[in-house]
Amino acid sequence: KGMRVVGPIATSGVLPHDPDRERRSAKCTIKEFLAGAWDMKAKIRNTFKRDDFSDKIYAKTQEDKAHRFCEGPFTEEDVDRHLGTKDWVPLRRFGVDQKGGIRVVDDAHENRSNDTTSRDEKLITSSVDVIVSMSRLWISIMGDDVDLGAWALDEFKAYRQIPVHPIERRYCVIAIVNPNPDPKTKVESPKVEYYVMNGHCFGHTAAVYNYNRRPLALNKILLTLFKIPTDFYYDDRWAIEPTATIASSYETTEEAMFTLGIRAQNDKA
């Protein structure tokens, strides 16, 4: 059915306990968060204007729609009808300049949805140290003259692939500025549009934890069933092996992901 994005984050039973009570505790209740719905809608309505990123944000949102990761465009009244409630709080979608392009982020800090989040576990991710350690381990096993190869595989719109629980889609209504001219008058008239997400927003704290359950599960499958020495950093999966087996390792991982319905893009292979 999908995963929840506000309130307590589901415990995986795999990640370690987070001892920092202040860091893992919620700062407000869902009821308190929803009480700010009208104010957040008014803020979006009155202050959200076109900026240097609006064109690209609009284009990326249309990509999301084409892949059925969201539905829209809607007005406020349309969203009320689509969700069957007026109790929804929009997230402002903004752009972050990144490596010559932009990453779209949905501001779950501004609308306070992240303040409702609590968790018991601490997220642990891979690092450069793991890559170095794996390379050294292969050398210690195979000798200094071993010829090592590597691959990396990136998931396609990773967070979007994780569905949101239907009753929580009202917490995943994103607001963007449509920068296009009026189709009838051809006059520029930027306006706010709303889209209801089916997949996770990049901006929710819960999205980070909800998403990482899947690569953790895939790690278990690849290590246990296929004996592939692989690890991941969020949506980037990688492996290091002798060149004699590295191609088979990559092909097996790609096929396993396809079988499990995990969409990947192999531009980093």
Coordinates of C-alpha atoms in Angstrom, one line a residue:
K1 CA 0.0 0.0 0.0
G2 CA 2.9 2.4 0.4
M3 CA 4.8 4.0 3.4
R4 CA 4.0 6.8 5.8
V5 CA 5.8 10.1 5.6
V6 CA 4.7 11.8 8.8
G7 CA 4.6 10.7 12.4
P8 CA 6.8 7.7 13.6
I9 CA 9.0 6.1 11.0
A10 CA 8.6 2.4 10.7
T11 CA 11.4 0.4 12.4
S12 CA 13.4 -1.8 10.1
G13 CA 14.8 -4.2 12.8
V14 CA 18.1 -4.0 10.9
L15 CA 19.5 -0.5 11.6
P16 CA 21.1 0.2 15.0
H17 CA 19.2 2.0 17.7
D18 CA 19.8 5.8 17.9
P19 CA 20.6 6.8 21.5
D20 CA 20.1 10.5 20.9
R21 CA 16.6 11.1 22.2
E22 CA 16.4 14.7 21.2
R23 CA 17.5 14.0 17.6
R24 CA 15.0 11.1 17.1
S25 CA 12.0 12.7 18.8
A26 CA 9.1 14.6 17.1
K27 CA 8.9 18.3 17.6
C28 CA 5.1 18.5 17.1
T29 CA 2.1 16.3 16.6
I30 CA 0.3 15.6 13.3
K31 CA -2.7 17.5 14.7
E32 CA -0.5 20.6 15.4
F33 CA 1.1 20.3 11.9
L34 CA -2.4 20.1 10.2
A35 CA -3.5 23.2 12.2
G36 CA -1.0 25.2 10.0
A37 CA -2.6 24.0 6.7
W38 CA -4.5 27.3 6.0
D39 CA -1.4 29.4 6.8
M40 CA 0.9 27.4 4.6
K41 CA -1.6 27.5 1.7
A42 CA -1.9 31.3 2.1
K43 CA 1.9 31.6 2.2
I44 CA 2.3 29.7 -1.1
R45 CA -0.6 31.6 -2.7
N46 CA 0.8 35.0 -1.8
T47 CA 4.6 34.7 -1.9
F48 CA 5.5 31.9 -4.2
K49 CA 6.9 33.5 -7.4
R50 CA 8.8 32.6 -10.5
D51 CA 12.6 32.4 -10.1
D52 CA 15.6 31.3 -12.1
F53 CA 14.8 27.6 -11.5
S54 CA 11.1 27.7 -12.3
D55 CA 11.4 26.5 -15.9
K56 CA 13.6 23.5 -14.9
I57 CA 11.4 22.6 -11.9
Y58 CA 8.3 22.7 -14.1
A59 CA 10.0 20.4 -16.7
K60 CA 11.2 17.9 -14.0
T61 CA 7.7 17.9 -12.5
Q62 CA 6.2 17.0 -15.9
E63 CA 8.8 14.1 -16.1
D64 CA 7.4 12.9 -12.7
K65 CA 3.9 13.1 -14.1
A66 CA 4.9 11.2 -17.3
H67 CA 6.2 8.4 -15.1
R68 CA 3.0 8.5 -13.0
F69 CA 5.0 9.5 -9.9
C70 CA 2.5 12.3 -9.4
E71 CA -0.9 13.6 -10.5
G72 CA -1.9 17.1 -11.6
P73 CA -1.9 20.0 -12.2
F74 CA -4.5 21.1 -9.7
T75 CA -5.8 24.3 -8.2
E76 CA -6.4 24.3 -4.4
E77 CA -10.0 23.4 -5.0
D78 CA -9.0 20.6 -7.3
V79 CA -6.8 19.1 -4.6
D80 CA -9.6 19.3 -2.1
R81 CA -11.8 17.2 -4.5
H82 CA -9.0 14.9 -5.5
L83 CA -8.1 14.0 -2.0
G84 CA -11.6 14.3 -0.5
T85 CA -10.4 16.6 2.2
K86 CA -9.2 20.2 2.8
D87 CA -6.8 18.9 5.5
W88 CA -3.6 18.9 3.3
V89 CA -0.5 21.0 3.6
P90 CA 1.5 21.9 0.5
L91 CA 5.3 21.6 0.1
R92 CA 7.1 24.3 -1.9
R93 CA 9.2 22.7 -4.6
F94 CA 12.5 24.5 -5.1
G95 CA 15.7 24.0 -7.0
V96 CA 19.3 23.4 -5.8
D97 CA 22.1 24.0 -8.3
Q98 CA 24.0 20.7 -8.5
K99 CA 26.8 19.6 -10.9
G100 CA 25.6 21.7 -13.8
G101 CA 21.9 20.8 -13.3
I102 CA 19.4 21.2 -10.6
R103 CA 18.0 18.9 -8.0
V104 CA 14.3 19.5 -7.1
V105 CA 13.6 19.5 -3.3
D106 CA 10.3 19.6 -1.6
D107 CA 10.5 21.8 1.5
A108 CA 9.2 19.6 4.3
H109 CA 11.1 21.8 6.8
E110 CA 9.2 24.9 5.9
N111 CA 5.7 23.3 6.1
R112 CA 6.8 21.5 9.4
S113 CA 5.9 18.0 8.2
N114 CA 9.4 16.8 9.2
D115 CA 8.7 18.1 12.7
T116 CA 6.2 15.3 13.2
T117 CA 8.8 12.6 12.5
S118 CA 10.2 10.4 15.2
R119 CA 12.4 7.3 14.9
D120 CA 14.2 4.7 16.9
E121 CA 17.0 3.9 14.5
K122 CA 20.1 5.5 13.2
L123 CA 20.8 5.4 9.4
I124 CA 24.1 3.9 8.5
T125 CA 25.5 4.4 5.0
S126 CA 28.6 3.2 3.1
S127 CA 31.7 5.4 2.6
V128 CA 34.9 5.8 0.7
D129 CA 36.5 3.8 3.6
V130 CA 34.5 0.8 2.6
I131 CA 35.7 1.0 -1.0
V132 CA 39.3 1.1 0.2
S133 CA 38.8 -1.7 2.6
M134 CA 37.2 -3.9 0.0
S135 CA 40.1 -3.3 -2.5
R136 CA 42.6 -4.1 0.2
L137 CA 40.8 -7.3 1.1
W138 CA 40.9 -8.5 -2.5
I139 CA 44.6 -7.8 -2.7
S140 CA 45.2 -9.7 0.6
I141 CA 43.3 -12.7 -0.9
M142 CA 44.4 -12.6 -4.5
G143 CA 47.9 -11.0 -4.2
D144 CA 49.4 -7.7 -5.2
D145 CA 49.1 -8.4 -8.9
V146 CA 45.3 -9.0 -8.9
D147 CA 43.6 -7.0 -11.7
L148 CA 40.5 -5.4 -10.1
G149 CA 37.5 -4.0 -11.8
A150 CA 34.5 -2.0 -10.5
W151 CA 31.0 -0.9 -11.5
A152 CA 28.4 1.5 -10.2
L153 CA 24.7 1.4 -10.8
D154 CA 22.3 4.2 -10.1
E155 CA 18.6 3.8 -9.5
F156 CA 16.2 5.8 -11.6
K157 CA 14.4 8.5 -9.6
A158 CA 15.0 6.3 -6.5
Y159 CA 12.7 8.0 -4.0
R160 CA 9.9 8.3 -6.5
Q161 CA 9.8 4.5 -6.9
I162 CA 8.8 4.1 -3.2
P163 CA 5.0 4.6 -3.0
V164 CA 3.3 6.8 -0.4
H165 CA 0.5 5.2 1.7
P166 CA -2.8 6.4 0.1
I167 CA -4.0 8.1 3.3
E168 CA -0.7 10.1 3.5
R169 CA -0.8 11.6 0.0
R170 CA -2.4 14.7 1.6
Y171 CA 1.0 15.3 3.1
C172 CA 2.7 15.0 -0.3
V173 CA 1.1 17.9 -2.3
I174 CA 3.8 19.8 -3.9
A175 CA 3.5 23.4 -5.2
I176 CA 5.4 24.7 -8.3
V177 CA 5.2 27.8 -10.5
N178 CA 4.0 27.2 -14.0
P179 CA 6.2 29.7 -16.0
N180 CA 4.5 29.2 -19.3
P181 CA 2.5 31.9 -21.1
D182 CA -1.3 31.7 -21.0
P183 CA -2.3 29.3 -23.8
K184 CA -5.1 31.7 -25.0
T185 CA -3.6 35.1 -24.7
K186 CA 0.1 34.1 -25.1
V187 CA 0.9 36.5 -22.4
E188 CA 3.3 35.5 -19.6
S189 CA 1.3 34.8 -16.5
P190 CA 3.2 32.5 -14.0
K191 CA 0.8 30.8 -11.7
V192 CA 1.0 28.3 -8.8
E193 CA 0.0 24.7 -9.6
Y194 CA -0.3 21.7 -7.3
Y195 CA 0.6 18.1 -7.9
V196 CA -0.2 15.1 -5.6
M197 CA 2.7 12.7 -5.3
N198 CA 2.3 9.0 -5.6
G199 CA 6.0 8.4 -4.9
H200 CA 8.1 9.9 -2.1
C201 CA 9.2 13.5 -2.1
F202 CA 12.9 14.4 -1.8
G203 CA 12.7 16.5 1.3
H204 CA 10.8 14.3 3.8
T205 CA 12.9 12.9 6.6
A206 CA 10.9 9.7 6.5
A207 CA 11.6 9.3 2.8
V208 CA 15.3 8.8 3.5
Y209 CA 14.6 5.9 6.0
N210 CA 11.7 4.5 3.9
Y211 CA 13.8 4.4 0.8
N212 CA 16.9 2.9 2.4
R213 CA 15.0 -0.2 3.4
R214 CA 15.0 -1.4 -0.2
P215 CA 18.8 -1.2 -0.9
L216 CA 19.4 -2.9 2.5
A217 CA 17.1 -5.7 1.4
L218 CA 18.8 -5.9 -2.0
N219 CA 22.2 -6.1 -0.4
K220 CA 21.1 -9.1 1.6
I221 CA 19.9 -10.8 -1.6
L222 CA 23.0 -10.1 -3.6
L223 CA 25.4 -11.0 -0.8
T224 CA 23.6 -14.1 0.4
L225 CA 22.2 -15.7 -2.8
F226 CA 24.7 -14.5 -5.5
K227 CA 27.8 -13.9 -3.3
I228 CA 28.4 -10.5 -4.9
P229 CA 30.6 -8.2 -2.8
T230 CA 28.5 -5.1 -3.2
D231 CA 27.5 -2.1 -1.1
F232 CA 25.5 1.1 -1.7
Y233 CA 25.4 4.8 -0.8
Y234 CA 21.7 5.7 -1.0
D235 CA 20.7 5.1 -4.6
D236 CA 24.3 4.4 -5.9
R237 CA 25.2 0.7 -5.8
W238 CA 28.8 -0.4 -6.5
A239 CA 31.0 -3.5 -6.4
I240 CA 34.7 -4.3 -6.7
E241 CA 35.9 -7.7 -8.0
P242 CA 38.6 -9.2 -10.1
T243 CA 38.1 -8.4 -13.8
A244 CA 37.4 -12.0 -14.6
T245 CA 34.1 -11.9 -12.8
I246 CA 33.2 -8.2 -12.7
A247 CA 31.0 -8.3 -15.8
S248 CA 29.0 -11.2 -14.5
S249 CA 28.6 -9.4 -11.2
Y250 CA 27.2 -6.4 -12.9
E251 CA 24.9 -8.3 -15.2
T252 CA 23.5 -10.4 -12.2
T253 CA 22.8 -7.3 -10.2
E254 CA 21.1 -5.6 -13.1
E255 CA 18.9 -8.7 -13.7
A256 CA 18.1 -9.0 -10.0
M257 CA 17.0 -5.4 -9.8
F258 CA 14.9 -5.8 -13.0
T259 CA 13.2 -8.9 -11.5
L260 CA 12.4 -7.1 -8.3
G261 CA 10.9 -4.1 -10.2
I262 CA 13.8 -1.7 -9.3
R263 CA 14.3 0.6 -12.2
A264 CA 18.0 1.5 -12.8
Q265 CA 20.0 3.7 -15.1
N266 CA 23.3 2.3 -16.1
D267 CA 25.1 5.5 -17.2
K268 CA 27.7 4.9 -14.4
A269 CA 28.5 1.3 -15.4

